[in-house]
């Protein structure tokens, strides 16, 4: 009804809501972990983020420092040595695909 009478321009879908939640999570990640507030996470900031988020997760999904380089490289799709919000979005979508 609201879409039909143009009160809202789109229908809220599960996919839309999921994307909105990811974007909110990323904004919170940046507020907490982008220490130099330059808009991206460097290696150290990313390491602190992963240690914090995965610190209490049981193996095999817990934080493992020996896998940090490979994990960082996998997230840093453009290879510029920094994690940007769009890269974090892709990472979170991949990690949470079955949630």
CSV table of N, CA, C and O in Angstrom, one decimal:
chain,number,residue,atom,x,y,z
A,1,UNK,N,0.8,-1.2,0.0
A,1,UNK,CA,0.0,0.0,0.0
A,1,UNK,C,0.9,1.3,0.0
A,1,UNK,O,0.6,2.2,-0.8
A,2,UNK,N,1.9,1.3,0.9
A,2,UNK,CA,2.7,2.5,0.9
A,2,UNK,C,3.5,2.7,-0.3
A,2,UNK,O,3.8,3.9,-0.7
A,3,UNK,N,4.0,1.6,-0.9
A,3,UNK,CA,4.8,1.8,-2.1
A,3,UNK,C,3.8,2.2,-3.2
A,3,UNK,O,4.1,3.1,-4.1
A,4,UNK,N,2.6,1.6,-3.3
A,4,UNK,CA,1.6,1.9,-4.3
A,4,UNK,C,1.2,3.4,-4.3
A,4,UNK,O,1.1,4.0,-5.3
A,5,UNK,N,1.0,3.9,-3.1
A,5,UNK,CA,0.6,5.3,-3.0
A,5,UNK,C,1.7,6.3,-2.9
A,5,UNK,O,1.6,7.5,-2.6
A,6,UNK,N,2.9,5.8,-3.1
A,6,UNK,CA,4.2,6.6,-3.1
A,6,UNK,C,4.6,7.3,-1.8
A,6,UNK,O,5.3,8.2,-1.8
A,7,UNK,N,4.0,6.8,-0.7
A,7,UNK,CA,4.5,7.3,0.6
A,7,UNK,C,5.9,6.9,0.8
A,7,UNK,O,6.7,7.7,1.3
A,8,UNK,N,6.3,5.7,0.4
A,8,UNK,CA,7.7,5.3,0.4
A,8,UNK,C,8.1,4.9,-1.0
A,8,UNK,O,7.3,4.3,-1.7
A,9,UNK,N,9.3,5.2,-1.4
A,9,UNK,CA,9.7,4.9,-2.8
A,9,UNK,C,10.2,3.5,-3.0
A,9,UNK,O,10.4,3.1,-4.1
A,10,UNK,N,10.3,2.7,-2.0
A,10,UNK,CA,10.8,1.3,-2.1
A,10,UNK,C,10.3,0.5,-1.0
A,10,UNK,O,9.8,1.0,0.0
A,11,UNK,N,10.3,-0.8,-1.3
A,11,UNK,CA,9.9,-1.8,-0.3
A,11,UNK,C,11.0,-2.2,0.6
A,11,UNK,O,12.1,-2.5,0.0
A,12,UNK,N,10.9,-2.3,1.9
A,12,UNK,CA,12.0,-2.7,2.7
A,12,UNK,C,12.0,-4.3,2.6
A,12,UNK,O,11.1,-5.0,2.9
A,13,UNK,N,13.2,-4.7,2.2
A,13,UNK,CA,13.4,-6.2,2.0
A,13,UNK,C,14.4,-6.7,3.0
A,13,UNK,O,15.1,-5.9,3.6
A,14,UNK,N,14.5,-8.0,3.1
A,14,UNK,CA,15.5,-8.5,4.0
A,14,UNK,C,16.9,-8.1,3.5
A,14,UNK,O,17.8,-7.8,4.3
A,15,UNK,N,17.1,-8.1,2.2
A,15,UNK,CA,18.4,-7.8,1.6
A,15,UNK,C,18.7,-6.3,1.9
A,15,UNK,O,19.9,-6.0,2.3
A,16,UNK,N,17.8,-5.4,1.8
A,16,UNK,CA,18.0,-4.0,2.1
A,16,UNK,C,18.3,-3.9,3.6
A,16,UNK,O,19.3,-3.1,4.0
A,17,UNK,N,17.6,-4.5,4.5
A,17,UNK,CA,17.8,-4.4,5.9
A,17,UNK,C,19.2,-5.0,6.3
A,17,UNK,O,20.0,-4.4,7.1
A,18,UNK,N,19.6,-6.1,5.7
A,18,UNK,CA,20.9,-6.7,5.9
A,18,UNK,C,22.0,-5.7,5.5
A,18,UNK,O,23.0,-5.5,6.3
A,19,UNK,N,21.9,-5.1,4.4
A,19,UNK,CA,22.9,-4.1,3.9
A,19,UNK,C,23.0,-2.9,4.9
A,19,UNK,O,24.0,-2.4,5.2
A,20,UNK,N,21.8,-2.4,5.3
A,20,UNK,CA,21.8,-1.3,6.3
A,20,UNK,C,22.5,-1.7,7.6
A,20,UNK,O,23.3,-0.9,8.1
A,21,UNK,N,22.3,-2.9,8.1
A,21,UNK,CA,23.0,-3.4,9.3
A,21,UNK,C,24.5,-3.4,9.1
A,21,UNK,O,25.3,-3.0,10.0
A,22,UNK,N,24.9,-4.0,7.9
A,22,UNK,CA,26.4,-4.0,7.6
A,22,UNK,C,27.0,-2.6,7.6
A,22,UNK,O,28.0,-2.4,8.2
A,23,UNK,N,26.3,-1.7,7.0
A,23,UNK,CA,26.8,-0.3,6.9
A,23,UNK,C,26.9,0.3,8.3
A,23,UNK,O,27.9,1.0,8.6
A,24,UNK,N,25.9,0.1,9.1
A,24,UNK,CA,25.9,0.6,10.5
A,24,UNK,C,27.1,0.0,11.3
A,24,UNK,O,27.8,0.7,12.0
A,25,UNK,N,27.3,-1.3,11.1
A,25,UNK,CA,28.4,-2.0,11.8
A,25,UNK,C,29.7,-1.4,11.3
A,25,UNK,O,30.6,-1.2,12.2
A,26,UNK,N,29.9,-1.1,10.1
A,26,UNK,CA,31.1,-0.6,9.5
A,26,UNK,C,31.4,0.8,10.1
A,26,UNK,O,32.5,1.1,10.5
A,27,UNK,N,30.3,1.6,10.2
A,27,UNK,CA,30.5,2.9,10.8
A,27,UNK,C,31.0,2.8,12.2
A,27,UNK,O,31.8,3.6,12.7
A,28,UNK,N,30.4,1.9,13.0
A,28,UNK,CA,30.9,1.7,14.4
A,28,UNK,C,32.3,1.2,14.4
A,28,UNK,O,33.1,1.6,15.3
A,29,UNK,N,32.7,0.3,13.5
A,29,UNK,CA,34.1,-0.2,13.4
A,29,UNK,C,35.0,0.9,13.2
A,29,UNK,O,36.0,1.1,13.9
A,30,UNK,N,34.7,1.8,12.3
A,30,UNK,CA,35.5,3.0,12.0
A,30,UNK,C,35.6,3.9,13.2
A,30,UNK,O,36.7,4.4,13.5
A,31,UNK,N,34.5,4.1,13.9
A,31,UNK,CA,34.6,5.0,15.0
A,31,UNK,C,35.5,4.5,16.1
A,31,UNK,O,36.2,5.2,16.7
A,32,UNK,N,35.5,3.2,16.3
A,32,UNK,CA,36.3,2.5,17.3
A,32,UNK,C,37.8,2.3,16.9
A,32,UNK,O,38.7,2.4,17.7
A,33,UNK,N,38.0,1.9,15.6
A,33,UNK,CA,39.3,1.3,15.3
A,33,UNK,C,40.1,2.2,14.3
A,33,UNK,O,41.3,2.0,14.1
A,34,UNK,N,39.5,3.2,13.7
A,34,UNK,CA,40.3,4.1,12.8
A,34,UNK,C,40.9,5.2,13.7
A,34,UNK,O,40.5,6.3,13.7
A,35,UNK,N,42.0,4.8,14.4
A,35,UNK,CA,42.6,5.6,15.4
A,35,UNK,C,43.1,7.0,14.8
A,35,UNK,O,42.9,8.0,15.5
A,36,UNK,N,43.6,7.0,13.6
A,36,UNK,CA,44.1,8.2,13.1
A,36,UNK,C,43.0,9.0,12.3
A,36,UNK,O,43.3,10.0,11.7
A,37,UNK,N,41.8,8.4,12.2
A,37,UNK,CA,40.7,9.0,11.6
A,37,UNK,C,40.9,9.5,10.1
A,37,UNK,O,40.5,10.5,9.7
A,38,UNK,N,41.6,8.6,9.4
A,38,UNK,CA,41.9,8.9,8.0
A,38,UNK,C,41.0,8.3,7.0
A,38,UNK,O,41.1,8.4,5.8
A,39,UNK,N,40.0,7.6,7.5
A,39,UNK,CA,39.0,7.0,6.7
A,39,UNK,C,39.2,5.5,6.2
A,39,UNK,O,38.4,5.0,5.5
A,40,UNK,N,40.4,5.0,6.6
A,40,UNK,CA,40.7,3.6,6.3
A,40,UNK,C,41.4,3.0,7.5
A,40,UNK,O,41.9,3.7,8.4
A,41,UNK,N,41.5,1.7,7.5
A,41,UNK,CA,42.2,1.0,8.6
A,41,UNK,C,43.6,0.5,8.0
A,41,UNK,O,43.6,-0.2,7.0
A,42,UNK,N,44.7,0.9,8.7
A,42,UNK,CA,46.0,0.4,8.3
A,42,UNK,C,46.2,-1.0,8.9
A,42,UNK,O,45.3,-1.5,9.6
A,43,UNK,N,47.3,-1.6,8.8
A,43,UNK,CA,47.6,-2.9,9.3
A,43,UNK,C,47.4,-3.0,10.8
A,43,UNK,O,46.8,-3.9,11.3
A,44,UNK,N,48.0,-2.1,11.5
A,44,UNK,CA,47.9,-2.1,13.0
A,44,UNK,C,46.4,-1.9,13.4
A,44,UNK,O,46.0,-2.6,14.4
A,45,UNK,N,45.7,-1.0,12.8
A,45,UNK,CA,44.3,-0.8,13.2
A,45,UNK,C,43.5,-2.1,12.9
A,45,UNK,O,42.6,-2.5,13.7
A,46,UNK,N,43.7,-2.7,11.8
A,46,UNK,CA,43.0,-3.9,11.4
A,46,UNK,C,43.3,-5.0,12.3
A,46,UNK,O,42.5,-5.8,12.7
A,47,UNK,N,44.6,-5.1,12.7
A,47,UNK,CA,45.0,-6.2,13.7
A,47,UNK,C,44.2,-6.0,15.0
A,47,UNK,O,43.7,-7.0,15.6
A,48,UNK,N,44.2,-4.8,15.5
A,48,UNK,CA,43.5,-4.5,16.8
A,48,UNK,C,42.0,-4.9,16.6
A,48,UNK,O,41.4,-5.5,17.5
A,49,UNK,N,41.4,-4.5,15.5
A,49,UNK,CA,40.0,-4.8,15.2
A,49,UNK,C,39.8,-6.3,15.2
A,49,UNK,O,38.9,-6.8,15.9
A,50,UNK,N,40.6,-7.1,14.5
A,50,UNK,CA,40.4,-8.6,14.5
A,50,UNK,C,40.7,-9.2,15.8
A,50,UNK,O,40.0,-10.1,16.2
A,51,UNK,N,41.7,-8.7,16.5
A,51,UNK,CA,42.0,-9.3,17.9
A,51,UNK,C,40.8,-9.0,18.8
A,51,UNK,O,40.4,-9.9,19.6
A,52,UNK,N,40.2,-7.8,18.7
A,52,UNK,CA,39.1,-7.5,19.6
A,52,UNK,C,37.8,-8.3,19.2
A,52,UNK,O,37.2,-8.9,20.1
A,53,UNK,N,37.5,-8.4,18.0
A,53,UNK,CA,36.3,-9.1,17.5
A,53,UNK,C,36.4,-10.6,17.7
A,53,UNK,O,35.5,-11.2,18.0
A,54,UNK,N,37.6,-11.1,17.4
A,54,UNK,CA,37.7,-12.6,17.4
A,54,UNK,C,38.5,-13.1,18.6
A,54,UNK,O,38.7,-14.3,18.7
A,55,UNK,N,38.8,-12.2,19.5
A,55,UNK,CA,39.5,-12.7,20.7
A,55,UNK,C,38.9,-13.7,21.5
A,55,UNK,O,39.6,-14.6,22.1
A,56,UNK,N,37.6,-13.7,21.7
A,56,UNK,CA,36.9,-14.6,22.5
A,56,UNK,C,36.2,-15.8,21.7
A,56,UNK,O,35.5,-16.6,22.3
A,57,UNK,N,36.4,-15.8,20.4
A,57,UNK,CA,35.8,-16.8,19.6
A,57,UNK,C,36.6,-18.1,19.7
A,57,UNK,O,37.8,-18.1,19.7
A,58,UNK,N,35.9,-19.2,19.9
A,58,UNK,CA,36.7,-20.5,20.0
A,58,UNK,C,37.3,-20.9,18.7
A,58,UNK,O,36.8,-20.5,17.6
A,59,UNK,N,38.4,-21.6,18.8
A,59,UNK,CA,39.1,-22.2,17.5
A,59,UNK,C,38.1,-23.0,16.7
A,59,UNK,O,37.2,-23.6,17.3
A,60,UNK,N,38.2,-23.0,15.5
A,60,UNK,CA,39.2,-22.5,14.6
A,60,UNK,C,39.0,-21.1,14.1
A,60,UNK,O,39.8,-20.6,13.3
A,61,UNK,N,37.9,-20.5,14.6
A,61,UNK,CA,37.6,-19.1,14.1
A,61,UNK,C,38.1,-18.0,14.9
A,61,UNK,O,37.8,-16.8,14.7
A,62,UNK,N,38.9,-18.3,15.9
A,62,UNK,CA,39.5,-17.3,16.8
A,62,UNK,C,40.6,-16.5,16.0
A,62,UNK,O,41.0,-16.9,15.0
A,63,UNK,N,41.1,-15.4,16.7
A,63,UNK,CA,42.2,-14.7,16.1
A,63,UNK,C,43.4,-15.5,16.1
A,63,UNK,O,43.8,-16.0,17.2
A,64,UNK,N,44.1,-15.6,15.0
A,64,UNK,CA,45.4,-16.3,14.9
A,64,UNK,C,46.4,-15.4,14.3
A,64,UNK,O,46.3,-15.1,13.1
A,65,UNK,N,47.4,-14.9,15.1
A,65,UNK,CA,48.3,-13.9,14.5
A,65,UNK,C,49.1,-14.5,13.4
A,65,UNK,O,49.5,-13.7,12.5
A,66,UNK,N,49.3,-15.8,13.3
A,66,UNK,CA,50.1,-16.4,12.2
A,66,UNK,C,49.3,-16.3,10.9
A,66,UNK,O,49.9,-16.4,9.8
A,67,UNK,N,48.0,-16.0,11.0
A,67,UNK,CA,47.2,-15.9,9.7
A,67,UNK,C,46.9,-14.5,9.4
A,67,UNK,O,46.1,-14.2,8.5
A,68,UNK,N,47.4,-13.5,10.2
A,68,UNK,CA,47.0,-12.1,10.0
A,68,UNK,C,47.4,-11.6,8.6
A,68,UNK,O,46.6,-11.0,7.9
A,69,UNK,N,48.6,-11.9,8.1
A,69,UNK,CA,49.1,-11.4,6.8
A,69,UNK,C,48.1,-11.8,5.7
A,69,UNK,O,47.7,-11.1,4.8
A,70,UNK,N,47.8,-13.1,5.7
A,70,UNK,CA,46.9,-13.7,4.7
A,70,UNK,C,45.5,-13.1,4.8
A,70,UNK,O,44.9,-12.8,3.8
A,71,UNK,N,45.0,-12.9,6.0
A,71,UNK,CA,43.7,-12.3,6.3
A,71,UNK,C,43.7,-10.9,5.8
A,71,UNK,O,42.8,-10.5,5.1
A,72,UNK,N,44.7,-10.1,6.1
A,72,UNK,CA,44.8,-8.7,5.7
A,72,UNK,C,44.8,-8.6,4.2
A,72,UNK,O,44.0,-7.8,3.6
A,73,UNK,N,45.6,-9.4,3.6
A,73,UNK,CA,45.7,-9.4,2.1
A,73,UNK,C,44.4,-9.8,1.5
A,73,UNK,O,44.0,-9.2,0.5
A,74,UNK,N,43.6,-10.7,2.1
A,74,UNK,CA,42.3,-11.1,1.5
A,74,UNK,C,41.3,-10.0,1.6
A,74,UNK,O,40.5,-9.8,0.7
A,75,UNK,N,41.4,-9.2,2.7
A,75,UNK,CA,40.4,-8.1,2.9
A,75,UNK,C,40.8,-7.0,2.0
A,75,UNK,O,39.9,-6.3,1.4
A,76,UNK,N,42.1,-6.7,1.9
A,76,UNK,CA,42.6,-5.5,1.1
A,76,UNK,C,42.6,-5.9,-0.4
A,76,UNK,O,43.6,-6.1,-1.0
A,77,UNK,N,41.4,-5.8,-1.0
A,77,UNK,CA,41.2,-6.3,-2.4
A,77,UNK,C,42.0,-5.4,-3.4
A,77,UNK,O,42.5,-6.0,-4.4
A,78,UNK,N,42.2,-4.1,-3.1
A,78,UNK,CA,42.9,-3.3,-4.1
A,78,UNK,C,44.4,-3.3,-3.8
A,78,UNK,O,45.2,-2.7,-4.6
A,79,UNK,N,44.9,-3.9,-2.7
A,79,UNK,CA,46.3,-4.1,-2.5
A,79,UNK,C,47.0,-2.8,-2.1
A,79,UNK,O,48.2,-2.7,-2.2
A,80,UNK,N,46.3,-1.8,-1.6
A,80,UNK,CA,46.9,-0.5,-1.3
A,80,UNK,C,47.5,-0.5,0.2
A,80,UNK,O,47.9,0.6,0.6
A,81,UNK,N,47.3,-1.6,0.9
A,81,UNK,CA,47.9,-1.6,2.3
A,81,UNK,C,46.9,-1.0,3.3
A,81,UNK,O,47.3,-0.8,4.5
A,82,UNK,N,45.7,-0.7,2.9
A,82,UNK,CA,44.7,-0.1,3.8
A,82,UNK,C,43.4,-0.8,3.6
A,82,UNK,O,43.1,-1.1,2.4
A,83,UNK,N,42.6,-0.9,4.6
A,83,UNK,CA,41.3,-1.5,4.5
A,83,UNK,C,40.3,-0.3,4.4
A,83,UNK,O,40.2,0.5,5.3
A,84,UNK,N,39.6,-0.3,3.3
A,84,UNK,CA,38.6,0.8,3.1
A,84,UNK,C,37.2,0.2,3.4
A,84,UNK,O,37.0,-1.0,3.5
A,85,UNK,N,36.2,1.1,3.6
A,85,UNK,CA,34.9,0.7,4.0
A,85,UNK,C,34.3,-0.3,3.1
A,85,UNK,O,33.7,-1.3,3.5
A,86,UNK,N,34.5,-0.1,1.8
A,86,UNK,CA,33.9,-1.0,0.8
A,86,UNK,C,34.5,-2.4,0.9
A,86,UNK,O,33.8,-3.4,0.7
A,87,UNK,N,35.8,-2.4,1.2
A,87,UNK,CA,36.5,-3.7,1.4
A,87,UNK,C,36.0,-4.4,2.7
A,87,UNK,O,35.8,-5.6,2.7
A,88,UNK,N,35.8,-3.6,3.7
A,88,UNK,CA,35.2,-4.2,5.0
A,88,UNK,C,33.8,-4.7,4.7
A,88,UNK,O,33.4,-5.8,5.3
A,89,UNK,N,33.0,-4.0,4.0
A,89,UNK,CA,31.7,-4.4,3.6
A,89,UNK,C,31.7,-5.8,2.9
A,89,UNK,O,30.9,-6.7,3.3
A,90,UNK,N,32.6,-5.9,2.0
A,90,UNK,CA,32.7,-7.2,1.3
A,90,UNK,C,33.1,-8.3,2.2
A,90,UNK,O,32.6,-9.4,2.1
A,91,UNK,N,34.1,-8.0,3.1
A,91,UNK,CA,34.6,-9.0,4.1
A,91,UNK,C,33.4,-9.4,5.0
A,91,UNK,O,33.2,-10.6,5.2
A,92,UNK,N,32.7,-8.5,5.5
A,92,UNK,CA,31.6,-8.8,6.5
A,92,UNK,C,30.5,-9.6,5.8
A,92,UNK,O,30.0,-10.6,6.3
A,93,UNK,N,30.2,-9.3,4.5
A,93,UNK,CA,29.2,-10.1,3.8
A,93,UNK,C,29.7,-11.5,3.6
A,93,UNK,O,28.9,-12.4,3.7
A,94,UNK,N,31.0,-11.7,3.3
A,94,UNK,CA,31.5,-13.0,3.0
A,94,UNK,C,31.5,-13.8,4.3
A,94,UNK,O,31.2,-15.0,4.3
A,95,UNK,N,31.9,-13.2,5.4
A,95,UNK,CA,32.0,-13.9,6.7
A,95,UNK,C,30.6,-14.2,7.2
A,95,UNK,O,30.5,-15.3,7.9
A,96,UNK,N,29.7,-13.4,7.0
A,96,UNK,CA,28.3,-13.5,7.6
A,96,UNK,C,27.3,-14.1,6.6
A,96,UNK,O,26.1,-14.0,6.8
A,97,UNK,N,27.8,-14.7,5.5
A,97,UNK,CA,26.8,-15.1,4.4
A,97,UNK,C,25.8,-16.1,4.9
A,97,UNK,O,24.7,-16.1,4.3
A,98,UNK,N,26.1,-16.9,5.9
A,98,UNK,CA,25.1,-17.9,6.3
A,98,UNK,C,24.3,-17.5,7.6
A,98,UNK,O,23.6,-18.2,8.1
A,99,UNK,N,24.5,-16.2,8.0
A,99,UNK,CA,23.9,-15.7,9.2
A,99,UNK,C,22.5,-15.2,8.9
A,99,UNK,O,22.3,-14.5,7.9
